Structure formats: structure tokens, C-alpha cells
Short mmCIF file of C-alpha atoms (C1' of nucleotides) in Angstrom, two decimals:
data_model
loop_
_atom_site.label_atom_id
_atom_site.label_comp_id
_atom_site.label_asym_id
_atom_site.label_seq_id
_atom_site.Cartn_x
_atom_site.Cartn_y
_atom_site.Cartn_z
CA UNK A 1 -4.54 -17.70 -34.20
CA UNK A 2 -6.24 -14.86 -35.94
CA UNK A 3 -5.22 -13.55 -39.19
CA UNK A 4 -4.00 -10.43 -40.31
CA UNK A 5 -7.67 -9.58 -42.08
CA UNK A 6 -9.91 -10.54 -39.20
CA UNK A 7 -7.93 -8.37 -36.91
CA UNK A 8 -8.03 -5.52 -38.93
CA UNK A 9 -11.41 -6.07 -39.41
CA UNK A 10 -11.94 -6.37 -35.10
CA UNK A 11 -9.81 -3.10 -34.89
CA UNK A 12 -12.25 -1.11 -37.53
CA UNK A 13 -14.95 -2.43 -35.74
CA UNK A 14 -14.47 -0.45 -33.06
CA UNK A 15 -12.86 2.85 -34.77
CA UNK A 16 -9.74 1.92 -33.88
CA UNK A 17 -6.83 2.22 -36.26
CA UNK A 18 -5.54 -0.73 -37.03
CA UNK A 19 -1.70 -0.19 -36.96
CA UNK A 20 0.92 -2.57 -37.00
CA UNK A 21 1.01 -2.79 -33.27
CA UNK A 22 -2.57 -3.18 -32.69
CA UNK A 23 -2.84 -5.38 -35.41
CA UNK A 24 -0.06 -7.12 -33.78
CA UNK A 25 -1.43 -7.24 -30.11
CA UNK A 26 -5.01 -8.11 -31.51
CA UNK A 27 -3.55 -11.42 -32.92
CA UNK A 28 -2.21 -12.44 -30.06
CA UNK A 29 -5.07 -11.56 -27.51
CA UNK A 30 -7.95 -12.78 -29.67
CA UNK A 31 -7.71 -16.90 -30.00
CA UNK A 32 -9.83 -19.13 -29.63
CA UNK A 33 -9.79 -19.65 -26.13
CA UNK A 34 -9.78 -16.32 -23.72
CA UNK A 35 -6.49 -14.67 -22.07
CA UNK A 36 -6.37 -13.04 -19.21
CA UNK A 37 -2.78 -10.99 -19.12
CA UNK A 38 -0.72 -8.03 -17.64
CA UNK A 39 0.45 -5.25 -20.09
CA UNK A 40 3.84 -6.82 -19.17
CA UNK A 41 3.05 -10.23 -20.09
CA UNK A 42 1.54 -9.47 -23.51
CA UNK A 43 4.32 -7.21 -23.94
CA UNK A 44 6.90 -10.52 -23.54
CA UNK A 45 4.76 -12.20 -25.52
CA UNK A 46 4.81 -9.90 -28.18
CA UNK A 47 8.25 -9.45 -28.09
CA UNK A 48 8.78 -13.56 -27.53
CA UNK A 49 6.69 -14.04 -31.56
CA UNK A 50 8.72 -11.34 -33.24
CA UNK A 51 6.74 -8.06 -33.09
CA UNK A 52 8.32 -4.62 -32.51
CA UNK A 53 6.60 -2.87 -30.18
CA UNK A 54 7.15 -0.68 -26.67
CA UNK A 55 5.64 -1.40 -23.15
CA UNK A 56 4.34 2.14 -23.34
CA UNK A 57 2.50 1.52 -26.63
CA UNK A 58 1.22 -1.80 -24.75
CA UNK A 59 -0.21 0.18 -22.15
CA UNK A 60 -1.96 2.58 -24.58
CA UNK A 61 -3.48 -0.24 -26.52
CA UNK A 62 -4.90 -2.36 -23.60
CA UNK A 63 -6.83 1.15 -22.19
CA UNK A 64 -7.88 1.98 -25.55
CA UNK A 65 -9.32 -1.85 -26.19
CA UNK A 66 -11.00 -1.55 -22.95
CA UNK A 67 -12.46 1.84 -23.75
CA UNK A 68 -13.84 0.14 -26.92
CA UNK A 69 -15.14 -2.92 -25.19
CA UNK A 70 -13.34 -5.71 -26.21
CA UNK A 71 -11.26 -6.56 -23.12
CA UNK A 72 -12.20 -5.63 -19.86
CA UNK A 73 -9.58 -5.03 -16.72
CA UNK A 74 -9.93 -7.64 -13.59
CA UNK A 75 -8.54 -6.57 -10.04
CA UNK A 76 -6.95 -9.47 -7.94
CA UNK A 77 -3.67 -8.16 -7.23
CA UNK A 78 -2.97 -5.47 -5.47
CA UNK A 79 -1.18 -3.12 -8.02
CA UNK A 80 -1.56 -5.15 -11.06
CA UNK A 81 -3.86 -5.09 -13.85
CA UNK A 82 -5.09 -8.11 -15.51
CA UNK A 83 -6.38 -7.86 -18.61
CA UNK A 84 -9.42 -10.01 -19.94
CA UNK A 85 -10.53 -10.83 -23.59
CA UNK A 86 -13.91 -12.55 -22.23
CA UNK A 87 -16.01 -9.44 -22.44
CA UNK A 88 -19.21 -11.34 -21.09
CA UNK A 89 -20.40 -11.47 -17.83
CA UNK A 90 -18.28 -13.55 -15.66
CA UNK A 91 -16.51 -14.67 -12.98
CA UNK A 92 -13.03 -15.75 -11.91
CA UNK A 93 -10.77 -18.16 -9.78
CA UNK A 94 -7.89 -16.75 -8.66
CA UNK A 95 -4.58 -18.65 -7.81
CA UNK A 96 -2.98 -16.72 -5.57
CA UNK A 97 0.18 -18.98 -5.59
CA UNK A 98 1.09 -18.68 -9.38
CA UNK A 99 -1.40 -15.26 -9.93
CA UNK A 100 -3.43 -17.64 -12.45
CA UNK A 101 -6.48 -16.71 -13.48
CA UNK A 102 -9.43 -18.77 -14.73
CA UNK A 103 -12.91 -17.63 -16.14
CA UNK A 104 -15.61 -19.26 -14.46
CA UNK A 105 -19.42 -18.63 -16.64
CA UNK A 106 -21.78 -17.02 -15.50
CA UNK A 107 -24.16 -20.05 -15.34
CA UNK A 108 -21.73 -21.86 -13.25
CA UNK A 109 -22.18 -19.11 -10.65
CA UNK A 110 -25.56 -17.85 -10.07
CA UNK A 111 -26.53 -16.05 -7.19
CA UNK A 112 -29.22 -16.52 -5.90
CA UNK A 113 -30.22 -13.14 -3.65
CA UNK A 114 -28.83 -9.93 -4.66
CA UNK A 115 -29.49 -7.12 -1.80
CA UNK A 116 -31.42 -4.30 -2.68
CA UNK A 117 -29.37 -1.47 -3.78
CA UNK A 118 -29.12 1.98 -2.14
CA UNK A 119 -31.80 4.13 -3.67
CA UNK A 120 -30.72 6.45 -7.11
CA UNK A 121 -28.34 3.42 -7.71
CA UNK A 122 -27.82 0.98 -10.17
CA UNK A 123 -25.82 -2.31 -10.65
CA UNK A 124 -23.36 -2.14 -13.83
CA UNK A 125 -21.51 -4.86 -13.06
CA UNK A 126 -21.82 -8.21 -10.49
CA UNK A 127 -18.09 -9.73 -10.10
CA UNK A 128 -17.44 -12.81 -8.32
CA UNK A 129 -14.01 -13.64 -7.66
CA UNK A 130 -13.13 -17.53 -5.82
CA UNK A 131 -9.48 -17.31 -4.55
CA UNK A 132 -8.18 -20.57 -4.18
CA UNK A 133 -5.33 -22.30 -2.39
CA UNK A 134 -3.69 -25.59 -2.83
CA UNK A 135 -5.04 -28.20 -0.66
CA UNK A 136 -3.15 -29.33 2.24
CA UNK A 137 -3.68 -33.19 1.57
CA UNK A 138 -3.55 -33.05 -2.11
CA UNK A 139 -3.54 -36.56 -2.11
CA UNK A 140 -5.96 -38.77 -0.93
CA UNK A 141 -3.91 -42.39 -0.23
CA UNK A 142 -1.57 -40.35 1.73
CA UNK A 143 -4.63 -39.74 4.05
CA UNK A 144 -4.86 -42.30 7.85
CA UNK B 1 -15.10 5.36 19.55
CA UNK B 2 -12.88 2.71 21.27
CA UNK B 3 -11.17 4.12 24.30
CA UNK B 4 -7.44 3.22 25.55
CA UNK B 5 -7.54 0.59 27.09
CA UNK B 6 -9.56 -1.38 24.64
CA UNK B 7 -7.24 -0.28 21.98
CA UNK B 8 -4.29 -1.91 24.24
CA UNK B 9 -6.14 -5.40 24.54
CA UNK B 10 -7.45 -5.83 21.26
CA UNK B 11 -3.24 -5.15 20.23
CA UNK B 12 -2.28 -7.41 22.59
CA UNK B 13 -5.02 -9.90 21.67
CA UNK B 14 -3.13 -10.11 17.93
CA UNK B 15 0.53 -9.95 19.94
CA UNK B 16 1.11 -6.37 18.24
CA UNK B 17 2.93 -4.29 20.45
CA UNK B 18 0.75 -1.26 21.73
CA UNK B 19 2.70 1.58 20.36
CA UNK B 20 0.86 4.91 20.61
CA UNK B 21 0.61 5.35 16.65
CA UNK B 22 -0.91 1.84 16.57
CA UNK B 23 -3.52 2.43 19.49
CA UNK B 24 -3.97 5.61 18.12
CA UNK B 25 -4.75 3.84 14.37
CA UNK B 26 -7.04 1.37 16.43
CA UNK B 27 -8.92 3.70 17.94
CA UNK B 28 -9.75 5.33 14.55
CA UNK B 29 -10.77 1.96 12.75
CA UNK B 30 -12.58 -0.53 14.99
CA UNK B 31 -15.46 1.93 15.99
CA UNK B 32 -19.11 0.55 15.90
CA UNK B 33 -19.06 0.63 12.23
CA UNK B 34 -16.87 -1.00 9.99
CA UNK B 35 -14.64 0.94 7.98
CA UNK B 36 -12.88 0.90 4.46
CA UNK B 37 -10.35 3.32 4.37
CA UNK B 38 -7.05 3.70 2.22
CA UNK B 39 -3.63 4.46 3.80
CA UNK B 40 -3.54 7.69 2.94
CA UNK B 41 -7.33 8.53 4.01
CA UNK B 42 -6.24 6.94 7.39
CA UNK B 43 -3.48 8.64 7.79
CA UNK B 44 -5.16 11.86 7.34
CA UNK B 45 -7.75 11.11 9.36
CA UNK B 46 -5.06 10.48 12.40
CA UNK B 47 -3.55 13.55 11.53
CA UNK B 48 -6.61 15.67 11.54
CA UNK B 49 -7.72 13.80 15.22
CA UNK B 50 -3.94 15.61 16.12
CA UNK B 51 -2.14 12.31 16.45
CA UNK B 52 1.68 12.61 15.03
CA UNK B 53 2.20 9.61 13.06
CA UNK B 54 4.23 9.36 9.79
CA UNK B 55 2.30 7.90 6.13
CA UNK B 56 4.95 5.00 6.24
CA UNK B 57 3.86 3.96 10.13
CA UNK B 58 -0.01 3.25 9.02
CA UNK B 59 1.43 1.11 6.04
CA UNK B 60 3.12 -0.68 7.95
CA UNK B 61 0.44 -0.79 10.97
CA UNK B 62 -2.18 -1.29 8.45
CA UNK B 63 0.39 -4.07 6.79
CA UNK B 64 0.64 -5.73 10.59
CA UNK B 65 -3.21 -5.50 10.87
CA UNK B 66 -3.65 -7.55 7.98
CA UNK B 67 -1.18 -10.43 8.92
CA UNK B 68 -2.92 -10.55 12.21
CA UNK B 69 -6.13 -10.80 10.83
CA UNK B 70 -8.40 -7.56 12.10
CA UNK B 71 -8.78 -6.09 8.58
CA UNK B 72 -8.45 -7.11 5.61
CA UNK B 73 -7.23 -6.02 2.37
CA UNK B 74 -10.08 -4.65 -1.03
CA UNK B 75 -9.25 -4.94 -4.67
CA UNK B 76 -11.75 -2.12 -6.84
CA UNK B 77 -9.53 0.17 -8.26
CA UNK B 78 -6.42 -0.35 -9.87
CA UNK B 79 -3.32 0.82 -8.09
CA UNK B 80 -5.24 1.26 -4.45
CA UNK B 81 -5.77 -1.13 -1.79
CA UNK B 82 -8.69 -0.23 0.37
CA UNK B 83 -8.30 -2.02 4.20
CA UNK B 84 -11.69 -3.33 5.72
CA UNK B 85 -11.86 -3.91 9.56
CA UNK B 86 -14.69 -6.42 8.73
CA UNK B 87 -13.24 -9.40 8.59
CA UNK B 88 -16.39 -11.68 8.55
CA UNK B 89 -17.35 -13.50 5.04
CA UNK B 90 -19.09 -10.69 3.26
CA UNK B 91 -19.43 -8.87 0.25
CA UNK B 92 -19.32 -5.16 -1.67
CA UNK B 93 -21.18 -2.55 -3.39
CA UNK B 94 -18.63 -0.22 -4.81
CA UNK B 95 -19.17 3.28 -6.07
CA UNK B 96 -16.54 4.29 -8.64
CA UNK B 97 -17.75 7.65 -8.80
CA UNK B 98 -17.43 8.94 -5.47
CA UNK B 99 -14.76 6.03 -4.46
CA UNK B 100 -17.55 4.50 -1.48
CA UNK B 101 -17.12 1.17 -0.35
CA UNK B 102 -20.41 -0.33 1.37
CA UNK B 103 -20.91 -3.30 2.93
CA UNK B 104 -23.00 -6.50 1.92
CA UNK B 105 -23.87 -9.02 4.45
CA UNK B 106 -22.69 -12.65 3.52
CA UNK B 107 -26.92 -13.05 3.79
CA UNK B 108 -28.13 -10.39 1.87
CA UNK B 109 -25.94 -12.04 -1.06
CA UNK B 110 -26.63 -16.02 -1.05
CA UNK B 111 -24.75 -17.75 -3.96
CA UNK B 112 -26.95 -20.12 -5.48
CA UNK B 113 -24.54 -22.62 -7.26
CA UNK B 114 -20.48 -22.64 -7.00
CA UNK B 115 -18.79 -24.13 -9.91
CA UNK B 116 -16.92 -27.08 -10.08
CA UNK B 117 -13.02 -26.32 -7.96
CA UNK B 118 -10.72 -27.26 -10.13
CA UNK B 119 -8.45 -30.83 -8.39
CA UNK B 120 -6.26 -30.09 -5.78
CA UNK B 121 -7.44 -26.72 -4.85
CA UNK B 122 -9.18 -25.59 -1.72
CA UNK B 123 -11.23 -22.35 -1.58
CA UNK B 124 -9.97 -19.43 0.31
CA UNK B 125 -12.41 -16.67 -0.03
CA UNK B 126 -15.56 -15.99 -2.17
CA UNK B 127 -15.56 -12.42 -3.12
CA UNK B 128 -18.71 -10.59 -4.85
CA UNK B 129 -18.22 -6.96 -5.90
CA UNK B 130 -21.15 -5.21 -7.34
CA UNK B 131 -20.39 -2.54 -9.11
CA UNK B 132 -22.74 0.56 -9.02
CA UNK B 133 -23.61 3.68 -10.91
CA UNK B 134 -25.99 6.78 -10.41
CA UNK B 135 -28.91 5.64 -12.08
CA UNK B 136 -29.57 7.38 -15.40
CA UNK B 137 -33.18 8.41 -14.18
CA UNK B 138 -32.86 9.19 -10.76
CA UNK B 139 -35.87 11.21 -10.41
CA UNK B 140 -38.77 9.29 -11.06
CA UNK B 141 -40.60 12.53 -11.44
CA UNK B 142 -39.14 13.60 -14.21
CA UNK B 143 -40.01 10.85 -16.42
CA UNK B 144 -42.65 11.25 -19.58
"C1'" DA C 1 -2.90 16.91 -45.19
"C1'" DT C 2 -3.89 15.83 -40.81
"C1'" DA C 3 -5.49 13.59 -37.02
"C1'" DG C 4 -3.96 9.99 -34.53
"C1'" DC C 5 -0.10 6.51 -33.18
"C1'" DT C 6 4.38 5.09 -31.57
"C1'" DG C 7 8.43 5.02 -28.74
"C1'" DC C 8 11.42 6.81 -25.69
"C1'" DA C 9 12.32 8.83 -21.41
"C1'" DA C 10 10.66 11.22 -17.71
"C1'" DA C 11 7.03 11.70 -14.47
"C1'" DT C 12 3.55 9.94 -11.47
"C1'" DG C 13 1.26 7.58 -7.69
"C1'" DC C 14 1.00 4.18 -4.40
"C1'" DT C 15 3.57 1.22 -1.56
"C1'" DT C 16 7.81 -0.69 0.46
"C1'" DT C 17 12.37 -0.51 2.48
"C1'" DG C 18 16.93 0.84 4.83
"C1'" DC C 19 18.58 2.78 8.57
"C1'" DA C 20 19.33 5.65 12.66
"C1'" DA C 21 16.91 7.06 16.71
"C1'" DG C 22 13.47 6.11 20.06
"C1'" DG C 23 10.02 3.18 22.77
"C1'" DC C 24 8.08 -1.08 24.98
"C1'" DC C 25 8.64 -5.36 27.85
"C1'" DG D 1 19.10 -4.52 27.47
"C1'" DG D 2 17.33 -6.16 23.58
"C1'" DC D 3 14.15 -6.37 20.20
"C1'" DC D 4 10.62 -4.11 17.86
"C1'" DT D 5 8.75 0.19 15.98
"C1'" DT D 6 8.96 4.76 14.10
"C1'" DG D 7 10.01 8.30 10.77
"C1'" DC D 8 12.32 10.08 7.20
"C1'" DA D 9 14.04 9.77 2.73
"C1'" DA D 10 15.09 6.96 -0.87
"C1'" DA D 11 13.94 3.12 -3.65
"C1'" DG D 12 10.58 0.28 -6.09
"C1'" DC D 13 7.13 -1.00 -9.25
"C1'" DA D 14 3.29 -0.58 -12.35
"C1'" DT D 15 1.31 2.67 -15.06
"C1'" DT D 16 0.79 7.21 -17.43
"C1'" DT D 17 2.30 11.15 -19.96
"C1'" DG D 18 4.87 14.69 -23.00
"C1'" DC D 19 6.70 15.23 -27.13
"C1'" DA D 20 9.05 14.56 -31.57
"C1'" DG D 21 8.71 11.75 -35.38
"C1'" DC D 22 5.97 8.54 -38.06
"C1'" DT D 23 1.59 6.40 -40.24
"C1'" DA D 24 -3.06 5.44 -41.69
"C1'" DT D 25 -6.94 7.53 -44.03
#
DNA sequence: ATAGCTGCAAATGCTTTGCAAGGCC
DNA sequence: GGCCTTGCAAAGCATTTGCAGCTAT
């Protein structure tokens, strides 16, 4: 969990000012390991360790993070926004089933042939997305 | 452009009833090309062809379509679900500027190395989206 | 001091749904 | 005839916005 100084210091970083909610939100978002949330969930979550703070202000925060770089939004539900704190390029699994996300690096991934891209163009951002599904025969023994 | 009849049988094909909004939606989508359209750009596309045919009918067409397999459903901007009546493996470029949608050919696109699927899990669809933007420089020309 | 935040509630935008009337097999 | 579909309007849901009051610099 980050402390109270290194968030404030994350938030000045990027001209942001650190108020209490940010400061708040920043904590939560920036661990060791990354997140990947809805402005609802973090909001819960939020709420859930102690902090006072609205949906709506959630919602401001998460646009104004990703306007400064530090998260980034992922699309894998149709009307939702996910919210990622791995800012590198990267890829995803998607569990439909639970709407779990995982990051997947971008050395697990490579591709190996990108197509050539329409003329005046160019690429800002390669996304690879692996939706998964549980397996029908999960387990092996139970197999003929 | 598809006429009638072909309309009918491809419905039938899926077991959709051949309603005239529905043949009249088929018509529109499954022409030589492949298509990614929203609701709302479909609908207004039926409307300017003169067919009478309410917003909430290509939803749920468009809805029916998916479940049946002849489109499917396009994640690249929040809060909008583009339909796609390719339904082959393949992949995206994706112009947020103008909105465009173009598709990549599941060859054009090889993926060199998949990452390790986490137990139990199966996967459903690999999905690459590559992002593009006018290119700073677009006129070669112009450059010192 | 002042520019920028917060929080509430209201508005928005896309999509879905309930229900009565109409259409397909 | 019976079941499915349509169309309208209303509801739903995630997200954004307007504005008055508050806060960081």
C-alpha cells in the first residue's frame, strides 16, 4: 500500500492536485501489483477502507488520471469501462464469466506480422485482447 | 446488394423469422463488403433506403443477429457497440477520429507467441485492435 | 485570492424492456 | 390460432455535467 507522501508526490507529478480524494483513490489504485477496475468498483472500495468520497468525484478522477497518463481505460464490456494502472504496453485475458481481467506482457504476446497501415496513418496503440471460457472437461480423470 | 429472396434464406438458414424489417436490415448488411455499423447508423441507413422500421426493431434484429451468429459484436469506444457482419477470425484498425472501423485479415496479422492460458480455461476469441492516428507528418513534402 | 475540486442531483446517451397491436407459419 | 415480432414509450444503466460551496496553492 502506498503512503500518504508517495501519492502526493505521484499526484504532483502529473499537475494534479493532490486532494484528499485523489490522494485517497491514488492509494488504493497504485500497489504493488496492477488493478484493473470500474469507477464503481473503486468507488466500493473506497467507500469499503473508510474514505469519503462521491461516485461522481470517482468518475472525474479516473478521466483526469487517464488524461495524465497514469491509468489507461480497457474496452471488453459493452458499456463498461475498465480502468488499468499498467500504463505499459500490454495485453489482456478477459473472463467473460466473472468480467475478470488479467494483464498479459507484452513479451508474452508478440506478433509477429503487423499489416501495413492505410497511407497518412499511424499506429498509437496495438491491443490484444484473449477472451477466455471455462473448459468443458475441466478435469482430466473425469475424461474416457 | 442482396436481393429478396436471398435475404429470406440466409433468415431462415439462422431460424429467424423473415419479417420485412429483418430482410430489409439483411439486405443492408450482408452486401459484398463487410460492414461495421452501430444501431443507430443502421437504422438510419434503413430509414434513408425508405424502409419503416423503428430504432428498438434493429436492436433487437441486430441483438438476434448476434445470437445466431452472422455478425458479431466490436468493443473501441466506450458506451458503443459497433456490429460486424464478418464473422471469420480477424482483426481491426480503428480510427478514433473519424469513428472508421477497417478490417484486418486473420493473415495480414500472425501472432507470433500466445502466452501461457491460465488452468482450466479454454480460449474463445483472440482479438487485436490497432489503434490509429493521422500521422503527424502526413505530407512528406513538407518536411525540412 | 483564486483557480480548481467536490458532491449532489439532474441530465445525457446508448441500450433494453413491457405491452398492445400486428404479422408469419 | 398461436407464437413471435414490431413499435412506441418508459425504464435502465453507466457516465457526464451544472452549479454552489469548499480547498489547495
Amino acid at each position: 500500500m502506498l503512503n500518504c507522501l508517495k501519492a502526493i508526490a505521484l499526484l504532483k507529478n502529473v499537475a494534479l492536485r493532490p486532494t484528499k480524494q485523489r490522494i485517497a483513490l491514488t492509494k488504493i489504485l497504485f500497489q504493488d501489483n496492477y488493478l484493473h477496475v470500474t469507477a464503481e468498483q473503486l468507488h466500493s472500495e473506497a467507500i469499503r477502507k473508510g474514505y469519503k468520497i462521491s461516485l461522481a468525484t470517482v468518475y472525474n478522477a479516473l478521466n483526469r488520471f487517464k488524461e495524465a497518463g497514469i491509468v489507461k481505460q480497457v474496452l471488453v464490456e459493452p458499456g463498461k469501462i475498465y480502468f488499468d494502472t499498467n500504463t505499459e504496453p500490454h495485453h489482456h485475458f478477459y473472463i467473460e464469466e466473472t468480467g475478470e481481467l488479467l494483464d498479459v506482457s507484452d513479451d508474452e504476446c508478440k506478433i509477429a506480422s503487423l499489416p501495413i497501415i492505410p497511407a497518412e496513418y499511424t499506429v498509437n496503440q496495438v491491443e490484444i485482447t484473449i477472451r477466455l471460457e471455462k473448459s468443458k472437461d475441466a478435469d482430466p480423470r473425469s475424461r474416457n
